[in-house]
Structures are given as structure tokens and as C-alpha cells.
Tab-separated table of C-alpha atoms in Angstrom:
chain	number	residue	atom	x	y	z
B	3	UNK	CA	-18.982	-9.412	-19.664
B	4	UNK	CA	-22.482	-10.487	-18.638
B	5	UNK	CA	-22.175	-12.030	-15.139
B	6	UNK	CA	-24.649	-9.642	-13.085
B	7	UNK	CA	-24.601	-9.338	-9.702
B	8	UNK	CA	-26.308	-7.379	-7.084
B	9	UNK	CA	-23.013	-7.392	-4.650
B	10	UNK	CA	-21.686	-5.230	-6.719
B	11	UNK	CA	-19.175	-5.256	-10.220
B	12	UNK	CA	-15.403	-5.705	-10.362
B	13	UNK	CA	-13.433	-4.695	-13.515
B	14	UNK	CA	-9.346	-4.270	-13.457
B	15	UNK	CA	-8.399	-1.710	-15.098
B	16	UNK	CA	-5.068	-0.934	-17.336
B	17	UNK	CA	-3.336	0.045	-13.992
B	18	UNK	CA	-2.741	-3.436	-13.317
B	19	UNK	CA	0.907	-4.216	-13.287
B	20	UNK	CA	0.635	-7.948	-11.892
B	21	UNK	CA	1.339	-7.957	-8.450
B	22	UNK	CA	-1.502	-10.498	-7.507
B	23	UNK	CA	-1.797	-9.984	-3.784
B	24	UNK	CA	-5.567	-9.388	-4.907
B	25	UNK	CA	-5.986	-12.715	-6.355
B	26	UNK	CA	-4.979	-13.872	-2.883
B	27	UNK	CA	-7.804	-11.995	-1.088
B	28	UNK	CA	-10.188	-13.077	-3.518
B	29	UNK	CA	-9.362	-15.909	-4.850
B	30	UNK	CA	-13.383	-16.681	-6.167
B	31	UNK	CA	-13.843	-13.761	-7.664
B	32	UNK	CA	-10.148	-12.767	-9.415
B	33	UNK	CA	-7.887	-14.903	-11.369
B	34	UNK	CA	-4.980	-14.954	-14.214
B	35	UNK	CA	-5.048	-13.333	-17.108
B	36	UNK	CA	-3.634	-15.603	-19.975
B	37	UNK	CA	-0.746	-14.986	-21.784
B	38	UNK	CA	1.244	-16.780	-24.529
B	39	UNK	CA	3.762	-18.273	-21.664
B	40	UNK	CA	0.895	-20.302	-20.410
B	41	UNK	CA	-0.826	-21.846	-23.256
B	42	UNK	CA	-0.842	-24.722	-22.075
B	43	UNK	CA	-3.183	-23.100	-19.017
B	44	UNK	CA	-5.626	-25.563	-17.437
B	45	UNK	CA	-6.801	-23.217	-14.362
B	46	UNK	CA	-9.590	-20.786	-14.362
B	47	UNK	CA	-10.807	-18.396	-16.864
B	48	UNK	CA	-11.414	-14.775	-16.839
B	49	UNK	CA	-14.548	-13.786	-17.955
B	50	UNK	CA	-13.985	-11.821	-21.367
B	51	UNK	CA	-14.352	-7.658	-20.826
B	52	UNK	CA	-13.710	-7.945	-17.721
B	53	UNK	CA	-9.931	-6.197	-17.646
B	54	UNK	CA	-8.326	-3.810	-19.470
B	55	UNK	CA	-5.764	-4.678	-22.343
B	56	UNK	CA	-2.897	-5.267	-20.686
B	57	UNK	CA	-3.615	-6.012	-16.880
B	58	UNK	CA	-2.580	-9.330	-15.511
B	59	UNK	CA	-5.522	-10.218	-13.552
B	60	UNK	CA	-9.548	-10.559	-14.649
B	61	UNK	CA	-12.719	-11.155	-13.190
B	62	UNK	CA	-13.722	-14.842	-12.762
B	63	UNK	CA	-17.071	-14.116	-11.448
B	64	UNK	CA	-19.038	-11.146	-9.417
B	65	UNK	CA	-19.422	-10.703	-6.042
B	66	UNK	CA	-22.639	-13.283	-4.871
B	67	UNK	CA	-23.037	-11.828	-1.014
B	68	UNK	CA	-22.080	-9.329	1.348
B	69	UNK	CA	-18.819	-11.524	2.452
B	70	UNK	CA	-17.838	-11.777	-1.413
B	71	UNK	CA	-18.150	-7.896	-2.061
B	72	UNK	CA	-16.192	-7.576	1.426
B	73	UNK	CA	-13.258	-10.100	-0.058
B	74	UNK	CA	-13.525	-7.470	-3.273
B	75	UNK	CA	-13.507	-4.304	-1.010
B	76	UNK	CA	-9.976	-5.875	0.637
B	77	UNK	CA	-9.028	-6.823	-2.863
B	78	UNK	CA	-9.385	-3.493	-4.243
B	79	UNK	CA	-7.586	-1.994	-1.173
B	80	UNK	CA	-4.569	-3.802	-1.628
B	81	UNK	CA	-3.823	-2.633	-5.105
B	82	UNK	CA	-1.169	-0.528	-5.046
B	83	UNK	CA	-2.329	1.528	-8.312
B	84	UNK	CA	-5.594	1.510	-8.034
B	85	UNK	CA	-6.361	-1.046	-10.789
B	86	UNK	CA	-9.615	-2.365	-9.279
B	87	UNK	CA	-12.429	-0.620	-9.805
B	88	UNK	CA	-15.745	-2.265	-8.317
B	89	UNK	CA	-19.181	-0.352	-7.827
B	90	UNK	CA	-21.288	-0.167	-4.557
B	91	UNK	CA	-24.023	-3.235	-4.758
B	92	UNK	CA	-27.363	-2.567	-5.487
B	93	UNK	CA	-28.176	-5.043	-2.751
B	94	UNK	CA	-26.760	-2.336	0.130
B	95	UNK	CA	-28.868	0.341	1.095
B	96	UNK	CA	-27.784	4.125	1.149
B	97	UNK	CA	-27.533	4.564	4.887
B	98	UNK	CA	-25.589	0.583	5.625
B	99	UNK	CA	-22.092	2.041	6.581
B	100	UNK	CA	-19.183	-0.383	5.950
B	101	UNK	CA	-16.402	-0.932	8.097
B	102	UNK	CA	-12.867	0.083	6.686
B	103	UNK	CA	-11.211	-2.839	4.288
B	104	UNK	CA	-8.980	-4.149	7.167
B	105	UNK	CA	-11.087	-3.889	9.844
B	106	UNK	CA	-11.445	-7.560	10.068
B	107	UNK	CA	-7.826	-8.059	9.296
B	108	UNK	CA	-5.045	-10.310	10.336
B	109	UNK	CA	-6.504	-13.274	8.936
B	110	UNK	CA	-5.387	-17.032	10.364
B	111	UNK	CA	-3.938	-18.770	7.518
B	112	UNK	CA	-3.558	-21.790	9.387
B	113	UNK	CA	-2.644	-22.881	13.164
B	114	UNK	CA	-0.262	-19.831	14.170
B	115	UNK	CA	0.208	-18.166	10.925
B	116	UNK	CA	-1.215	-14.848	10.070
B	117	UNK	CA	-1.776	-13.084	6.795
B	118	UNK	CA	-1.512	-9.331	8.056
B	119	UNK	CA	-3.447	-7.211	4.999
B	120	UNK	CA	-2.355	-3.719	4.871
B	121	UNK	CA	0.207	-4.083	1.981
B	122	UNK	CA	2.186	-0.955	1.162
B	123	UNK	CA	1.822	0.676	-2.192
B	124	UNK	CA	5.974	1.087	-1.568
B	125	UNK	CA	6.096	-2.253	-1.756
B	126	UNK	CA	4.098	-3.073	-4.615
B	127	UNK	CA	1.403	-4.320	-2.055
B	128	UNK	CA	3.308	-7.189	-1.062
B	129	UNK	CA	1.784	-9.055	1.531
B	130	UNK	CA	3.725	-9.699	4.547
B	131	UNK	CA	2.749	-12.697	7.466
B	132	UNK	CA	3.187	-12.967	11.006
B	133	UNK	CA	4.382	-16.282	13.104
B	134	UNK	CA	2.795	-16.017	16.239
B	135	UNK	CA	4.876	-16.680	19.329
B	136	UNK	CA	4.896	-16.375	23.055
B	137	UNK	CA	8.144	-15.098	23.369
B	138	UNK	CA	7.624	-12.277	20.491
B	139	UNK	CA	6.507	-13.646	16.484
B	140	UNK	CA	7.972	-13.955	13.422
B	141	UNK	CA	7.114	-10.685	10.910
B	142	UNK	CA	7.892	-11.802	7.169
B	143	UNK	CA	8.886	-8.719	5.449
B	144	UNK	CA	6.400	-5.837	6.454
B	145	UNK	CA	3.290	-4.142	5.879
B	146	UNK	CA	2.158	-0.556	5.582
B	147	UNK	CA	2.112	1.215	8.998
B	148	UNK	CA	-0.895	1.441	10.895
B	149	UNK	CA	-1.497	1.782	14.543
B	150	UNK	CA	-4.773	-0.769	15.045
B	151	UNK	CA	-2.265	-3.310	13.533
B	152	UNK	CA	0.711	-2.698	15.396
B	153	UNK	CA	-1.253	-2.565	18.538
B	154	UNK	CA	-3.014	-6.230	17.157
B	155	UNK	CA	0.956	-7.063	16.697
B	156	UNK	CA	1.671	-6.245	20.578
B	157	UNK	CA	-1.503	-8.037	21.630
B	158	UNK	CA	-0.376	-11.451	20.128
B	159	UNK	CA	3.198	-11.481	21.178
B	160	UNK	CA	5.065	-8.821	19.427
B	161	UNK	CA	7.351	-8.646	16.998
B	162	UNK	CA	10.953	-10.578	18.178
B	163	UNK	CA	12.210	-11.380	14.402
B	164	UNK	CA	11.937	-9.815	11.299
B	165	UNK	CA	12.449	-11.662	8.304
B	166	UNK	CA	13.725	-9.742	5.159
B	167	UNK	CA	13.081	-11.937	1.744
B	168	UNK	CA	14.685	-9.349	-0.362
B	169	UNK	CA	15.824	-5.760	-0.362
B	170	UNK	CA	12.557	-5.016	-1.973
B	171	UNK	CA	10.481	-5.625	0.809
B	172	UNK	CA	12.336	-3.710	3.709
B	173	UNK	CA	9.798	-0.589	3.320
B	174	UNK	CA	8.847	0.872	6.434
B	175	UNK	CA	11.519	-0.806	8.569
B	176	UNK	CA	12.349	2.496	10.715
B	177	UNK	CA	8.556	3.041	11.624
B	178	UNK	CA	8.784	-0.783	12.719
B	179	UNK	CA	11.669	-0.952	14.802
B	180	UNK	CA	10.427	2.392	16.472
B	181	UNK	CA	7.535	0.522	17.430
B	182	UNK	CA	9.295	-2.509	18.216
B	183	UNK	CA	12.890	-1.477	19.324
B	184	UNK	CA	13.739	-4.921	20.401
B	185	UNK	CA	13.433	-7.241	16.992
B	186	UNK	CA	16.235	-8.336	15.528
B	187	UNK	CA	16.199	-8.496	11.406
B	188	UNK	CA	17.363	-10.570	9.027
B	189	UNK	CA	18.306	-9.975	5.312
B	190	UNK	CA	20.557	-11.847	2.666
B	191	UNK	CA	23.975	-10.134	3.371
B	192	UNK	CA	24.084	-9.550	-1.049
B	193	UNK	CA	20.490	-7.132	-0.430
B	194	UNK	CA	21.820	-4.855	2.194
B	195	UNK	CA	21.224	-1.616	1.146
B	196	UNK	CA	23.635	1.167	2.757
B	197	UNK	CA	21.550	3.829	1.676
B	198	UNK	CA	17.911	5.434	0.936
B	199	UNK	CA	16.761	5.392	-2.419
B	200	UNK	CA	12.932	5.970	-4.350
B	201	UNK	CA	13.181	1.874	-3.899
B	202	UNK	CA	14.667	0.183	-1.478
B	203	UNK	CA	15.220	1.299	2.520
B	204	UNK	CA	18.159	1.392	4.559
B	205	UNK	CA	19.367	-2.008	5.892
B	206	UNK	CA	22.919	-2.331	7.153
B	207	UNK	CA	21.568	-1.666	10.448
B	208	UNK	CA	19.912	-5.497	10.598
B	209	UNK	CA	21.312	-7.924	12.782
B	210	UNK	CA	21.766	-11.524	10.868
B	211	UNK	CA	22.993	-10.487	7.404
B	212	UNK	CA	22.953	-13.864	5.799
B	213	UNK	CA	25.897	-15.264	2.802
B	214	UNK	CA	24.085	-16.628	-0.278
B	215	UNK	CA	26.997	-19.111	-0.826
B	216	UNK	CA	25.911	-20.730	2.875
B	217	UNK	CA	23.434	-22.060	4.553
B	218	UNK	CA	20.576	-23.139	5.838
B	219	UNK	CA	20.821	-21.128	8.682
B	220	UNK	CA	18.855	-21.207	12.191
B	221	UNK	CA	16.674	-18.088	12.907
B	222	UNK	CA	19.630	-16.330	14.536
B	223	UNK	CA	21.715	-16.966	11.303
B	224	UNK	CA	24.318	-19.822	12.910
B	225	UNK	CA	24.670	-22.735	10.497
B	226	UNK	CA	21.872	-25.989	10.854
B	227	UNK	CA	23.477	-29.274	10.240
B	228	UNK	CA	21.799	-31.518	7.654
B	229	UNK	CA	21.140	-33.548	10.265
B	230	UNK	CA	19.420	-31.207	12.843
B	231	UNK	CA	16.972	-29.279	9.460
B	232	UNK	CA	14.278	-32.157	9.522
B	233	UNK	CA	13.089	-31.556	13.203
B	234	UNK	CA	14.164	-27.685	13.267
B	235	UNK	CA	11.382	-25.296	14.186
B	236	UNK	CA	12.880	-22.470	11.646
B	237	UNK	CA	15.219	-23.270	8.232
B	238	UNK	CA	16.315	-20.045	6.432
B	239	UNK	CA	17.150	-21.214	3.007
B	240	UNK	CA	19.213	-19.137	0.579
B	241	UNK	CA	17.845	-18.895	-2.941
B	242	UNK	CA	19.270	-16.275	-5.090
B	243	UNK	CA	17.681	-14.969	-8.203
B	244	UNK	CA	15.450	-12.734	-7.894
B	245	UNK	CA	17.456	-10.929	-6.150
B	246	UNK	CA	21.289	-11.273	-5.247
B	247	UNK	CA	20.498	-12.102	-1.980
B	248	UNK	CA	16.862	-13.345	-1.507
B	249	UNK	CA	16.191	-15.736	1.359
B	250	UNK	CA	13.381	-18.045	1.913
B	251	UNK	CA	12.013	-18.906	5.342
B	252	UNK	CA	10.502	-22.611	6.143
B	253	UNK	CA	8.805	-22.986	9.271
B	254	UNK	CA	8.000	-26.509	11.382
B	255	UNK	CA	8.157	-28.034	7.563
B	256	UNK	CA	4.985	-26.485	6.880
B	257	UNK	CA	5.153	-22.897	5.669
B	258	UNK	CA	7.687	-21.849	3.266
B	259	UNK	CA	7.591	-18.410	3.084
B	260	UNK	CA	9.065	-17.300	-0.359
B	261	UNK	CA	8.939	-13.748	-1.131
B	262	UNK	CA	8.966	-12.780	-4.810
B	263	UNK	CA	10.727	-16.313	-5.797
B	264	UNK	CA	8.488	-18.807	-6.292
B	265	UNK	CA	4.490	-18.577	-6.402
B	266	UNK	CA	1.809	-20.514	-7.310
B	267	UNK	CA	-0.056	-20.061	-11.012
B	268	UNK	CA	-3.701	-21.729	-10.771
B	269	UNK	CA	-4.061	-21.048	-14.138
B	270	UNK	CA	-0.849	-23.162	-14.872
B	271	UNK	CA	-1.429	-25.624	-12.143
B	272	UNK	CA	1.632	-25.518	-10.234
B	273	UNK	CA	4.210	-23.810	-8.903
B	274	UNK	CA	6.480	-20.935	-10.720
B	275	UNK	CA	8.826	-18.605	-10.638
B	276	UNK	CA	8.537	-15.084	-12.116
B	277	UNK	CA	10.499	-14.413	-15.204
B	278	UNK	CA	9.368	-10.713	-16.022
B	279	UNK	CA	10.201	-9.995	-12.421
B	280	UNK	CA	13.856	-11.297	-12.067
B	281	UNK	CA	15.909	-8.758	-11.367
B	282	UNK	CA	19.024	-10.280	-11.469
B	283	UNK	CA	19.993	-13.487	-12.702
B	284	UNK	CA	17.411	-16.560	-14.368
B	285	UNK	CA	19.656	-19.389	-14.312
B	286	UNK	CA	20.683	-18.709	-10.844
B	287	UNK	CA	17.009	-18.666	-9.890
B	288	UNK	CA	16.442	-21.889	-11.576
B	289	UNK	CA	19.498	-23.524	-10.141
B	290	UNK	CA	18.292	-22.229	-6.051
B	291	UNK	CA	15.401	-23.888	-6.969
B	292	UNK	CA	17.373	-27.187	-7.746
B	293	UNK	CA	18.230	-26.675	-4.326
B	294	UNK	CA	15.195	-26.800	-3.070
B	295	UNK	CA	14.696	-30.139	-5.173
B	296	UNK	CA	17.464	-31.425	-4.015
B	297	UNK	CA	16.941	-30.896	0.032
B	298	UNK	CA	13.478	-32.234	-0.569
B	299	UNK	CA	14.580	-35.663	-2.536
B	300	UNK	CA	16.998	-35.803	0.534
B	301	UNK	CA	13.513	-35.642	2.502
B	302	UNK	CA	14.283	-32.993	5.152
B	303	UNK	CA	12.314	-30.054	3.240
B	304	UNK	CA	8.533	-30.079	2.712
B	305	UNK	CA	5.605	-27.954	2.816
B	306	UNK	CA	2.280	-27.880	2.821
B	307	UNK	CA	2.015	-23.995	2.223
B	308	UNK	CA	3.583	-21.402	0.079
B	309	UNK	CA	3.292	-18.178	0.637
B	310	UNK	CA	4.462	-15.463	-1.230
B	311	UNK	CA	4.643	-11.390	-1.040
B	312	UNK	CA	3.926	-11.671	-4.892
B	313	UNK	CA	2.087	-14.082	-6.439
B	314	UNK	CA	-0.693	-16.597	-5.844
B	315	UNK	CA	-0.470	-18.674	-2.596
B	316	UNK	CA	-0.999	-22.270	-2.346
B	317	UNK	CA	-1.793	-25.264	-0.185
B	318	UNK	CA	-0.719	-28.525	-1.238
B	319	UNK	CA	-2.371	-31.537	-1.492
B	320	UNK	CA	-2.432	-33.933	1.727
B	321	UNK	CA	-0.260	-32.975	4.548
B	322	UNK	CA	2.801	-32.083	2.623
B	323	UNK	CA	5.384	-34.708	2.947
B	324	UNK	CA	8.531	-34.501	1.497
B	325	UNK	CA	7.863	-36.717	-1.438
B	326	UNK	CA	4.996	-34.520	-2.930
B	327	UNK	CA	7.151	-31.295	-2.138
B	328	UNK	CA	9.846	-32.386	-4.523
B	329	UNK	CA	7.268	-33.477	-7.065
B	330	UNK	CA	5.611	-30.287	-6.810
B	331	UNK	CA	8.947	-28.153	-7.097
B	332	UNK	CA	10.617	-30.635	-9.823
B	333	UNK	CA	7.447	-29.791	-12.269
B	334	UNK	CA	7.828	-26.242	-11.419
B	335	UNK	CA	11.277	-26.124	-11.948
B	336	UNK	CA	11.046	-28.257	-15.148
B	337	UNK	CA	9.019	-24.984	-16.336
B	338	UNK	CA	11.138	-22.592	-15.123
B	339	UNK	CA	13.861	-24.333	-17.337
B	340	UNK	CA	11.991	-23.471	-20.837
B	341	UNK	CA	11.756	-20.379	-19.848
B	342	UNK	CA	14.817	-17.864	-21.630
B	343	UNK	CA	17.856	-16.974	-19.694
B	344	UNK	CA	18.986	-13.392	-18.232
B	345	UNK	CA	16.948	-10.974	-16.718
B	346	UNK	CA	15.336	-7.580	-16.724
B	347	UNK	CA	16.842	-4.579	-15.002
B	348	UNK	CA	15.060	-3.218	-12.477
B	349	UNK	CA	15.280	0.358	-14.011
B	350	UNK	CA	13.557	-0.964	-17.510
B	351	UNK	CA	10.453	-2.577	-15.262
B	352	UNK	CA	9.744	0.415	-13.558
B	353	UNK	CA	9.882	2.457	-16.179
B	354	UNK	CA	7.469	0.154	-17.184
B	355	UNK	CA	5.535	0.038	-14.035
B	356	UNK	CA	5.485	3.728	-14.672
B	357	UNK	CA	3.332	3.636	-17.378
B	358	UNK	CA	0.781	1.223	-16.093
B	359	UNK	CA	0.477	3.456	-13.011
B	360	UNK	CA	0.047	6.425	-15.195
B	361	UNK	CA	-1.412	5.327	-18.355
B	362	UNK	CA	-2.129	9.431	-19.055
B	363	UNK	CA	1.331	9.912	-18.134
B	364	UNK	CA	3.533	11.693	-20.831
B	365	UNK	CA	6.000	8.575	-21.007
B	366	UNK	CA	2.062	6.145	-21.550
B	367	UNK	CA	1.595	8.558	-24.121
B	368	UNK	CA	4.758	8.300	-26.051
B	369	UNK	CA	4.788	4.592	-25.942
B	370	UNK	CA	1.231	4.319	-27.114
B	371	UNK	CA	2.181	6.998	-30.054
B	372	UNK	CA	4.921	4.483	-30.893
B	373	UNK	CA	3.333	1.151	-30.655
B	374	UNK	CA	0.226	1.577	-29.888
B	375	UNK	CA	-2.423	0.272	-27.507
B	376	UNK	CA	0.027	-2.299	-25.316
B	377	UNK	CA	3.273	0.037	-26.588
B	378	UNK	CA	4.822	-0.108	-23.320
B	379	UNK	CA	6.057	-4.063	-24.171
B	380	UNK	CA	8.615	-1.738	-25.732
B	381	UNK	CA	10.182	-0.966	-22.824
B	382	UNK	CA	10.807	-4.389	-21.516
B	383	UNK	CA	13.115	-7.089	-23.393
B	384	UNK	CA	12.189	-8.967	-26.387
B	385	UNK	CA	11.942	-12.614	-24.367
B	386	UNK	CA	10.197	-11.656	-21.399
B	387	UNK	CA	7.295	-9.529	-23.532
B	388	UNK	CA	5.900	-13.267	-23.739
B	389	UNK	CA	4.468	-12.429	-20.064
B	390	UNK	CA	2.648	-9.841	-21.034
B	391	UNK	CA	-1.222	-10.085	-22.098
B	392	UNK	CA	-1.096	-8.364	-24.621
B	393	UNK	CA	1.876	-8.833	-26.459
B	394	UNK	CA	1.736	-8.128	-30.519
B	395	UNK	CA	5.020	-8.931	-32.139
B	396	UNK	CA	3.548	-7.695	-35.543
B	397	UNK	CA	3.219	-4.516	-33.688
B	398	UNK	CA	5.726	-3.863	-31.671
B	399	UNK	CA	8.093	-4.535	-34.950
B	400	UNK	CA	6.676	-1.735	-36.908
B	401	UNK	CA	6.613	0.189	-33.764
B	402	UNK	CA	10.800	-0.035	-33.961
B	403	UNK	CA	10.784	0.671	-37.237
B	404	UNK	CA	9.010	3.664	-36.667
B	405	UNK	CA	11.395	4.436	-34.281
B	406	UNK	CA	14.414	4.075	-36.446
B	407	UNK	CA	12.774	6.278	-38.597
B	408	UNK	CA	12.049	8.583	-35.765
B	409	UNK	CA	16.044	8.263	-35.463
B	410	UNK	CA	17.176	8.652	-38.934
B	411	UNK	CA	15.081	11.709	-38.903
B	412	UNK	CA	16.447	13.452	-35.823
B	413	UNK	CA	20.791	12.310	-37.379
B	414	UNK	CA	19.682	13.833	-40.372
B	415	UNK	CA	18.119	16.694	-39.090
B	416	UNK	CA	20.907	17.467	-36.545
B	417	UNK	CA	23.508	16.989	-39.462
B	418	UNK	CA	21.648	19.064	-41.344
B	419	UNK	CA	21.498	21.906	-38.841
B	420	UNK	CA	25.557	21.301	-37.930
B	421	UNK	CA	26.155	21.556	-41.564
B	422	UNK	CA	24.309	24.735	-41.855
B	423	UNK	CA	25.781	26.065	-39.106
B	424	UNK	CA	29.525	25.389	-40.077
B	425	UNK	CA	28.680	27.246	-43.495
B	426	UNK	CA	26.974	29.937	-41.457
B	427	UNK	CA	30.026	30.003	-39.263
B	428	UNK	CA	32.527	29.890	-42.420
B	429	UNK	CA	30.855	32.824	-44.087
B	430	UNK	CA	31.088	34.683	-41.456
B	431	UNK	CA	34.566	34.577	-40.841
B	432	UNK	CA	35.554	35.832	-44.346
B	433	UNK	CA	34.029	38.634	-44.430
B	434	UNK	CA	36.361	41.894	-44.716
């Protein structure tokens, strides 16, 4: 990696699990690593050194001026393991104090839609947005607490809805409805989650709890004729996959707020869905997006923007209309479709997760003992190691053969001792 810069260095490290808000808040600086699932890649290029083995993002280029390092600064921030590491420029001088990363933050995406910043390492750092409204705004699943922001929140409007993509993303609801007692939520009724776990929060207290088999819905969950969903102001579109019950919120046919279930790749060039992070069902997640096809070839559903809590964001070309949306979603869904069926449990990709987050962890360690650098693909399914950057099939073979013979050792070392141990047991009971 030889791109100097006087605004300081980025490198990701092996912490990097491939959450991509960062690539969001810097989108000159950090981009997609490849992997063998995108070979066909005609986006950006990381510059070579510049991650770890095994992280999903690299370095594009270095910061070039004080706004660029502060873009970094945020991007760094908003990791929720610490995976970018970026040094203080040689261009600042010892005594210039900076601001804190989201001092500048909410950031206008476009006319009244707000990208808040402070994503929640509970959430993975999703990144949640805000609908601005007179009578009380639109929060799309929800950021880390913090009292300059919820006091920025009651300054422009407050928070009347709250929009639940998926049970992954309710983090933090009590310390939000403390704040705002009044705003009703919203959740897929198949994500309700009656109680607390290391994961997921509470939700069977929200309001509109929404049937994947229905729908669209209006904002306060009663049913939106086909005719009525070209001119509606809010669409809630239900699009399981990801999650039993994820939802999707469009707004004046402009944003389409998606959650985890459908992002942007610029190094692919269009639109996709995440296999490696589909908790529960491929297929399905292909065929909601056939919805989405569908209502857009029946030209009520278009977009200019999507915006995800995972995954790159996107504008598309011209203003959006409904023809280019289903063009758009038909080549991402035509993708989607090579991809293999099933899914991965959630309990397999945070054990995962686990090891990225802790890669001196004693569960990093044992993985690495039995496959080496990148042994942690062994904890994940055989198709979906494809998403990985560093897969080695060569490796991760003898890596189960090793642990067969791991195996084999410890059966005939335990029937070994039980064999002993019955003959210890037999002598012993016939003596006089």
C-alpha cells in the first residue's frame, strides 16, 4: 500500500465483520473487498495491503483534506469492533483539537430525509434515518442513545413513528420511548420478540405489528388499496427473508428504506441482497423481492434511493421512475437467483462474528489452530464461505480432516479409557 497522505492513513483491520455502514460515511475513501461471489466485479478497487485477511472492506484511497480525514474519523466511529484503524495526519498540528465524530451529525440525505450517525455497536452499527415531519418524524429503526441527538430529534419535530425493519434492529427501544413516550412502533408481527435476550429487545409492546402474508399497509398498519399506493405518502411493504418478518418502508416513491434486505454493491454494480446474512430463509428472500418486481412492472413502486441499515446505499439514476426501478431490482434479483438456497443460523454467524471481534479470543485461536489464517470459514456453511475474502477450499478441507482426526483420536481415547476402566472395575470385584 503506497498511497501517502498527509490527512492521515486508514487500514481495516481483521475485526471487520462486513457491516459496511463505514463505506457509507466514506464512500471515497472505503470500498468492497472482492470475493469469489463477485468476480464478475466492475466497481472500485481496494488498494492491495490495505486490510487485513479476511475483512470485507479496504482502502480505496487516503484521506486528501481535513473534510476527508473527518468522513474517516465518522467512519472509524461507526465500526462496531473497532476494525478501522487510521493515524492522526501529519498535516494537523499538536494543539488543533477536533470536535467529537458526530458533532456535525444528522446529515440531510436529501429534501426531508436524515441519516442520523450514532450507530449502536448492539446493532452491528446499523444506521438508522429520520423522516422529518411537522406533526412528529419518521425514526427508521434506531440509533445508539445520546442526548445532543435526541434533543436534535425534539428540535425537528420529534419522533411520532418508529419503524422496525427487523427484530434485529429494535436495540435501545426502552431508552427511546422514555424519551419519546408518545411514538407509536411498528414491527413485522413474525419479529416480535416477547422477551430480552444478548440479541434482540423486547417488542410485543409496539403498536402496528404487521402479517407478512398481507399488505402493503399505510403507516398506521390498515391495508392500502392498489389503487390508492401510487399517490400514498407512506407504503410499508412486507418482504420476508432475512428475517421472518422484515418490513420495508417506501416513502413519497422516493426512499425505500430496506433494512438488512437489499443493499447496493458498487463493486457489483447493482443492487443485492445478502446471502451470508440471511437468517432465515433464501428463496423466500428472493421471491419478496419478486414482489417488489412485480409492484414496480405494475408501475406504482419506484425509488430513487435505497437505504439500508447494512450495506451500501444508493441513488439511482434520473429521478427514479418506475420503469428503471424494476430494471434495477429485476438485475438484482436475477443475481440473487444464482446464488445457493437455505440460510445460515443466526447462532453459527455470531459465533463467527465472535471471532472477528476477538481475533485473540480462545475460540480465534482454535479455529486458526484448525484451519489456519481465515479458519473461522469453518464455522459458517460450505455455500455461503463463497462471501468470504478469504476463502481457501484447499484449506479448509484439510482443516476437517484434521478435525476428524482430532475426533477419531478423542473415540479412541475415551474407548480406551472406558475399556480400562471396566477391566479395572472387573478386577476389582473378584477379589476375595
Amino acid at each position: 500500500m503506497d498511497d501517502s497522505s498527509d490527512w492521515g492513513r486508514l487500514y481495516v483491520n481483521r475485526r471487520c465483520c462486513g457491516a459496511a455502514t463505514c463505506r457509507n460515511l466514506a464512500p471515497e475513501l472505503l470500498g468492497e473487498v472482492p470475493t469469489p461471489a463477485g468476480l464478475d466485479a466492475r466497481g472500485p478497487a481496494v488498494l492491495p495491503g490495505s486490510y487485513a485477511p479476511g475483512a470485507f472492506t479496504g482502502v480505496l484511497r487516503q484521506p486528501r483534506d481535513r473534510e476527508e480525514f473527518l468522513a474517516a474519523r465518522a467512519a472509524a466511529a461507526a465500526c462496531a469492533f473497532g476494525a478501522i484503524e487510521i493515524e492522526r495526519p501529519r498535516a494537523l498540528s499538536p494543539h488543533d483539537r477536533l470536535a467529537a465524530p458526530w458533532a456535525d451529525w444528522p446529515r440531510r440525505i436529501e429534501e426531508n430525509v436524515w441519516v442520523l450517525g450514532h450507530p449502536s455497536p448492539r446493532s452491528v452499527g446499523a444506521l438508522s434515518y429520520f423522516i422529518e415531519r411537522p406533526e412528529g418524524g419518521v425514526l427508521v429503526d434506531l440509533p445508539k442513545p445520546d442526548e445532543a441527538l435526541w434533543a436534535w430529534l425534539e428540535a425537528h419535530g420529534g419522533v411520532r413513528w418508529v419503524f422496525v425493519t427487523h427484530r434485529d434492529n429494535a436495540q435501545h427501544l426502552e431508552e427511546l420511548r422514555a424519551r419519546f413516550p408518545a411514538c407509536q412502533g411498528i414491527i413485522g408481527a413474525a419479529d416480535v420478540n416477547a422477551k430480552a435476550s444478548a440479541y434482540f429487545s423486547v417488542t410485543s409492546g409496539l403498536e402496528v405489528q404487521l402479517d407478512a402474508a398481507a399488505g402493503p399497509w399505510r403507516l398506521d398498519g390498515s391495508p392500502l388499496a392498489e389503487d390508492a399506493r401510487a399517490g400514498a405518502e407512506f407504503v410499508i411493504l412486507p418482504q420476508p427473508g432475512h428475517t421472518p418478518g422484515t418490513l420495508c418502508l417506501l416513502y413519497r416513491g422516493r426512499f425505500l428504506f430496506t433494512g438488512d434486505h437489499l443493499s447496493h454493491s458498487r463493486r457489483l454494480g447493482h443492487l443485492v441482497a445478502h446471502r451470508l446474512q440471511c437468517w432465515f430463509d433464501w428463496d423466500l428472500q428472493c421471491a419478496s423481492v419478486g414482489r417488489l418486481v412485480t409492484w414496480a412492472e405494475a408501475a406504482w413502486l419506484r425509488f430513487t434511493w435505497i437505504l439500508p441499515a447494512h450495506g451500501d446505499w444508493h441513488r439511482l439514476e434520473g429521478q427514479g421512475d418506475a420503469a428503471t426501478t424494476a430494471a434495477r431490482l429485476r438485475e438484482g434479483l436475477a443475481w440473487m437467483r444464482r446464488q445457493p438456497s437455505g440460510k445460515v443460523s443466526l447462532l453459527r454467524f455470531v459465533s463467527y462474528v465472535a471471532t472477528r471481534k476477538a481475533p485473540e479470543g480462545r475460540l480465534a485461536r482454535v479455529m486458526r489452530a484448525l484451519g489456519g489464517e481465515g479458519g473461522e470459514a469453518l464455522l459458517l456453511p460450505a455455500p455461503v464461505r463463497r462471501y468470504l475474502s478469504h476463502p481457501t477450499p484447499a484449506r479448509a478441507r484439510a482443516a476437517a480432516r484434521r478435525l476428524l482426526a482430532v475426533g477419531c483420536l478423542v473415540l479412541v481415547t475415551a474407548s480406551g479409557l472406558t475399556w480400562l476402566g471396566v477391566r479395572l472395575v472387573g478386577s476389582l470385584g473378584v477379589r476375595p
